[in-house]
PDB file of C-alpha atoms in Angstrom:
ATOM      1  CA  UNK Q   1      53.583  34.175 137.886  1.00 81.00           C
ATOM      2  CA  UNK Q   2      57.178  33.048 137.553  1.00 84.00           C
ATOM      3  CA  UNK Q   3      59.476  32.641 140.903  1.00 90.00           C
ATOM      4  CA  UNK Q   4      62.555  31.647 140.443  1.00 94.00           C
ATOM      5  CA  UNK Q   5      64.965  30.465 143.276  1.00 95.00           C
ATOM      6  CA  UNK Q   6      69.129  29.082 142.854  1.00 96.00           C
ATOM      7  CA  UNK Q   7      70.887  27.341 144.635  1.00 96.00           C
ATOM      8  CA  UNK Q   8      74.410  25.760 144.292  1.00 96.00           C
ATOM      9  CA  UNK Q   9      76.604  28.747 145.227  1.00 94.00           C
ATOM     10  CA  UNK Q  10      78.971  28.995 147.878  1.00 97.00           C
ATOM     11  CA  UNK Q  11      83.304  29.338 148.496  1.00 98.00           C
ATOM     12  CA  UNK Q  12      85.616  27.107 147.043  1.00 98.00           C
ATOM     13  CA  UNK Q  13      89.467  27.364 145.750  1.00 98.00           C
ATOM     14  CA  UNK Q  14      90.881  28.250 142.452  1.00 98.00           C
ATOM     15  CA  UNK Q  15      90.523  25.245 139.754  1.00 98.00           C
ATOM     16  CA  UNK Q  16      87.618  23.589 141.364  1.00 98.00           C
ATOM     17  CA  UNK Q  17      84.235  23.440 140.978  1.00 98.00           C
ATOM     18  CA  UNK Q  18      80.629  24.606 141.194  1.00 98.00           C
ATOM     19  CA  UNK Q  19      77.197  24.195 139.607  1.00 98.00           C
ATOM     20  CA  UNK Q  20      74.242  27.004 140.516  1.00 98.00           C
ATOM     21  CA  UNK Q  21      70.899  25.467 139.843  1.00 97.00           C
ATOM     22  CA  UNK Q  22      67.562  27.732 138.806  1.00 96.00           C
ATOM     23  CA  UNK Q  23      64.154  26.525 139.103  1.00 94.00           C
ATOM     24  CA  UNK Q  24      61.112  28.092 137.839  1.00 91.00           C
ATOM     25  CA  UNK Q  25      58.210  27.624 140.957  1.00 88.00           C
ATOM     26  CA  UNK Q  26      55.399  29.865 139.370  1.00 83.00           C
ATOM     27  CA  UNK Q  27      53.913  29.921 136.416  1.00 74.00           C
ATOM     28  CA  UNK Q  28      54.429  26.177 133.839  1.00 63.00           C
ATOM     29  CA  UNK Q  29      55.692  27.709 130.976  1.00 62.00           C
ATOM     30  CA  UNK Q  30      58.727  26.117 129.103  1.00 61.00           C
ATOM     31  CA  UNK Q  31      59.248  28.320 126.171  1.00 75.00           C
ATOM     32  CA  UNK Q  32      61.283  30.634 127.902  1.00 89.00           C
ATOM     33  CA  UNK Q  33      65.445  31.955 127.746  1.00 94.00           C
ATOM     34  CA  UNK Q  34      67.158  31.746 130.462  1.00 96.00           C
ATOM     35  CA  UNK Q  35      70.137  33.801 131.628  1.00 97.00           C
ATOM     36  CA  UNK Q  36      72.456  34.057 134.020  1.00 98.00           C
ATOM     37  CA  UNK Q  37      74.495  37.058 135.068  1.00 98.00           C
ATOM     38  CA  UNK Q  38      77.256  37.915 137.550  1.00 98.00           C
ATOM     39  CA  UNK Q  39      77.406  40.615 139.545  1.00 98.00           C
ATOM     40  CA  UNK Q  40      80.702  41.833 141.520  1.00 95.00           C
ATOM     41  CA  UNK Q  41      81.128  44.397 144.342  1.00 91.00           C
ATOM     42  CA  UNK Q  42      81.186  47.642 143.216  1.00 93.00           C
ATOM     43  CA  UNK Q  43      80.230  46.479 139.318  1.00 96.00           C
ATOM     44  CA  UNK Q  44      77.188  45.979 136.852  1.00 97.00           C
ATOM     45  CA  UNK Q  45      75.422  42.924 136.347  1.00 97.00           C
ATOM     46  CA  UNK Q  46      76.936  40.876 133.025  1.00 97.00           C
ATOM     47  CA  UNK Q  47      75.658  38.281 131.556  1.00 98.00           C
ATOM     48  CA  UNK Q  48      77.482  35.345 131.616  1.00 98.00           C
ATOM     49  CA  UNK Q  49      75.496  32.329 130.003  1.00 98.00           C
ATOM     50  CA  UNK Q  50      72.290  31.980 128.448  1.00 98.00           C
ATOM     51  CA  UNK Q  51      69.809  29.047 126.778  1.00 97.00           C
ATOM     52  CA  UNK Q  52      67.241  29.972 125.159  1.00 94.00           C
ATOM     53  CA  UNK Q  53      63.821  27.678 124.179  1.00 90.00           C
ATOM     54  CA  UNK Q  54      65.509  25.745 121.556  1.00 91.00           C
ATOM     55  CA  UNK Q  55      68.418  24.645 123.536  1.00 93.00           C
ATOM     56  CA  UNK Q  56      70.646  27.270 121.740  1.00 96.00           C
ATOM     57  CA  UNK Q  57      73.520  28.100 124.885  1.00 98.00           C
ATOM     58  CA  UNK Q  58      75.957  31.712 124.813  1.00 98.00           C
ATOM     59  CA  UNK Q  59      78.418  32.016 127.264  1.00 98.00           C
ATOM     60  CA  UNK Q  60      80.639  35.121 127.690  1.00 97.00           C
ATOM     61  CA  UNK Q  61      84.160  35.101 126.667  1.00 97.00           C
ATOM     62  CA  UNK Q  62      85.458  34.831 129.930  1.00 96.00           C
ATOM     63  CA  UNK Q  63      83.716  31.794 130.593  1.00 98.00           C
ATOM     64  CA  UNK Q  64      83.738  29.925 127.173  1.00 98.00           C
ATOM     65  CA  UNK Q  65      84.923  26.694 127.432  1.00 97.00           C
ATOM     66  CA  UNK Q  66      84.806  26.314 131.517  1.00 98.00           C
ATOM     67  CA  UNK Q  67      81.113  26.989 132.205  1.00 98.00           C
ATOM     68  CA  UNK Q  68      77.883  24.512 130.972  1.00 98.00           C
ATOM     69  CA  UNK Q  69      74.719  25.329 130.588  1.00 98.00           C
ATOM     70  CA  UNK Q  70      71.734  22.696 130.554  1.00 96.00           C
ATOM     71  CA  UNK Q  71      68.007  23.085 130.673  1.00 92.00           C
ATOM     72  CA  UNK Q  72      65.526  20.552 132.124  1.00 88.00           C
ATOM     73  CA  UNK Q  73      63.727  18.577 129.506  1.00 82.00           C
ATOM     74  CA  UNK Q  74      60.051  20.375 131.128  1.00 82.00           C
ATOM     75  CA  UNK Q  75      62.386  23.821 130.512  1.00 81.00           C
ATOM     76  CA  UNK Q  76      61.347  25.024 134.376  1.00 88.00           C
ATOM     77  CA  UNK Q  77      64.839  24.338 135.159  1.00 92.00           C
ATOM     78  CA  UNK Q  78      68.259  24.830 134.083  1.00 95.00           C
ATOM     79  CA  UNK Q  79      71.659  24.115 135.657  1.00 97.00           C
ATOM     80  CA  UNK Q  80      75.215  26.022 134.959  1.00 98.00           C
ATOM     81  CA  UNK Q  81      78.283  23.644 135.502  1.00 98.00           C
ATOM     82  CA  UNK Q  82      81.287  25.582 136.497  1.00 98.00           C
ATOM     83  CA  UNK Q  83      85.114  24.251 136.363  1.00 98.00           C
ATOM     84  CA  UNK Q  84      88.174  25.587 136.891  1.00 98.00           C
ATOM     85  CA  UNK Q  85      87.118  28.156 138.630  1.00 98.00           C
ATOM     86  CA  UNK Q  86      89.232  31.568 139.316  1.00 98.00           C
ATOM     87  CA  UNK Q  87      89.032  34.529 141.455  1.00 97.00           C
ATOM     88  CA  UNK Q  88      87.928  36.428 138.878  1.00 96.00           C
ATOM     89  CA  UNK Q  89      84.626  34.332 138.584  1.00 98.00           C
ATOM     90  CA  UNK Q  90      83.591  35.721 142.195  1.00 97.00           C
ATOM     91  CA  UNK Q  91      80.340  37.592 142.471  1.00 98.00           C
ATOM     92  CA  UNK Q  92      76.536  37.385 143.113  1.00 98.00           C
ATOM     93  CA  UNK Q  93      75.021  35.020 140.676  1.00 98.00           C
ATOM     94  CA  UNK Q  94      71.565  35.916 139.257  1.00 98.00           C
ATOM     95  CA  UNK Q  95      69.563  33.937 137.366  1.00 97.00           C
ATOM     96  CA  UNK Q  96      66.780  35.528 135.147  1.00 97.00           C
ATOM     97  CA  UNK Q  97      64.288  34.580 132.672  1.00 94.00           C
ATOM     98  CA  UNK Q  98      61.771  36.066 129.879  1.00 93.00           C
ATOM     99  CA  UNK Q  99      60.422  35.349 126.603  1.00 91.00           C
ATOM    100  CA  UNK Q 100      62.992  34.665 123.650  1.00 93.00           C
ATOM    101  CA  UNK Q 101      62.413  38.445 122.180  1.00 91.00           C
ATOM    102  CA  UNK Q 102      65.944  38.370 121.022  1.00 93.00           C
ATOM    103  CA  UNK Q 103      68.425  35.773 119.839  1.00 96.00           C
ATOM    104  CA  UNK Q 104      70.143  34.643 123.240  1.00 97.00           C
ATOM    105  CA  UNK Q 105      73.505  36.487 122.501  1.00 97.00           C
ATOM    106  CA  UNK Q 106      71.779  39.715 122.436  1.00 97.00           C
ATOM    107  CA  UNK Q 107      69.374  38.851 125.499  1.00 97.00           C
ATOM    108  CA  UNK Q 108      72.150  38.738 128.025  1.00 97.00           C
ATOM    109  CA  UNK Q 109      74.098  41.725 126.646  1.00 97.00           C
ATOM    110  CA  UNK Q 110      71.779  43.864 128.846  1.00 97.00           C
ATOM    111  CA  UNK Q 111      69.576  42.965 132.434  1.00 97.00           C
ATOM    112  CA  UNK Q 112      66.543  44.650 130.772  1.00 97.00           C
ATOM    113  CA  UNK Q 113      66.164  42.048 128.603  1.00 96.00           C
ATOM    114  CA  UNK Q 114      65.166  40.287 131.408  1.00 96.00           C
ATOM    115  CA  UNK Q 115      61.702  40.715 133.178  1.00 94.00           C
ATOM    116  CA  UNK Q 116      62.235  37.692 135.880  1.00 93.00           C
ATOM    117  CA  UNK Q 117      65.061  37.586 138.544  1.00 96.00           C
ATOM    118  CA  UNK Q 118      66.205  35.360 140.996  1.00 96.00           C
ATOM    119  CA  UNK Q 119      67.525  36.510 144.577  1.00 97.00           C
ATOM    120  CA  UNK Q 120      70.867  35.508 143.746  1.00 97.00           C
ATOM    121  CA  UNK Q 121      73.663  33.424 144.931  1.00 97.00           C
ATOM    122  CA  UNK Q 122      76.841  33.629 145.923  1.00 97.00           C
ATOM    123  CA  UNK Q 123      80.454  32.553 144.356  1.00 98.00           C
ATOM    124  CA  UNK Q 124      83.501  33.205 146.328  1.00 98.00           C
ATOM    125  CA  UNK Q 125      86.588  31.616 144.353  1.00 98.00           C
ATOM    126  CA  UNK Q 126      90.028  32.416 146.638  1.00 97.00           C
ATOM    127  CA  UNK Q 127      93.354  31.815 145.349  1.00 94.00           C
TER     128      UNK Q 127
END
C-alpha cells in the first residue's frame, strides 16, 4: 500500500525559497508519476509539477522556470525546489502519485488522475 507523507512547507517572503519533499513509506514500487498540486482557499486543486517513471518533468505555466522537480534514484522519493517565490504561489501543497496511465502533462491536468495523496503541506509566501 502506498503512504505518502511531505514535508518542507512552511512561511517565507516574496523572492525566497522553499523545497517540499514526498516520500513514498508503503508499498516499493518505483515505476510510478508523481505529481504535485496546489490548492488555495476557496479554489480547486491544480497541478503544478509532475515526473513521471522516466524522469520526464511538466510544470505549469505559472511555475516554469522557478520550480524543480527531482526524483530519488530508488523513485520512492521526489523533491520540488521552489525559488523566487510570490504570493501567488500560496496554498496547500499535495503531493500524489499513480501509475504513468497518461503522458505526465495530461496526468496533472486533473486530481483523478491520481489514486494516491499526501496530507498536504503548507506554503504561505507574504509580500
Amino acid at each position: 500500500q502506498v503512504r505518502l507523507e511531505e514535508s518542507g512547507g512552511g512561511s517565507v517572503l516574496a523572492g525566497e525559497s522553499l523545497k517540499l519533499s514526498c516520500v513514498n513509506r508503503g508499498f516499493v514500487y518505483s515505476r510510478y508519476c508523481w505529481g504535485w498540486f496546489r490548492q488555495a482557499p476557496g479554489k480547486e486543486r491544480q497541478g503544478v509539477v509532475g515526473i513521471d517513471k522516466n524522469g520526464t518533468t511538466t510544470y505549469s505555466e505559472s511555475v516554469k522556470g522557478r520550480f524543480t522537480i527531482s526524483r530519488g534514484s530508488a523513485g520512492m522519493d521526489v523533491t520540488v525546489q521552489m525559488r523566487d517565490l510570490k504570493p501567488e504561489d500560496s496554498g496547500m501543497y499535495y503531493c500524489a502519485l499513480d501509475h504513468c496511465h497518461d503522458p505526465i502533462a495530461t496526468m496533472i491536468e486533473d486530481v483523478e488522475n491520481f489514486g494516491y495523496w499526501g496530507e498536504g503541506t503548507q506554503v504561505t509566501v507574504s509580500s
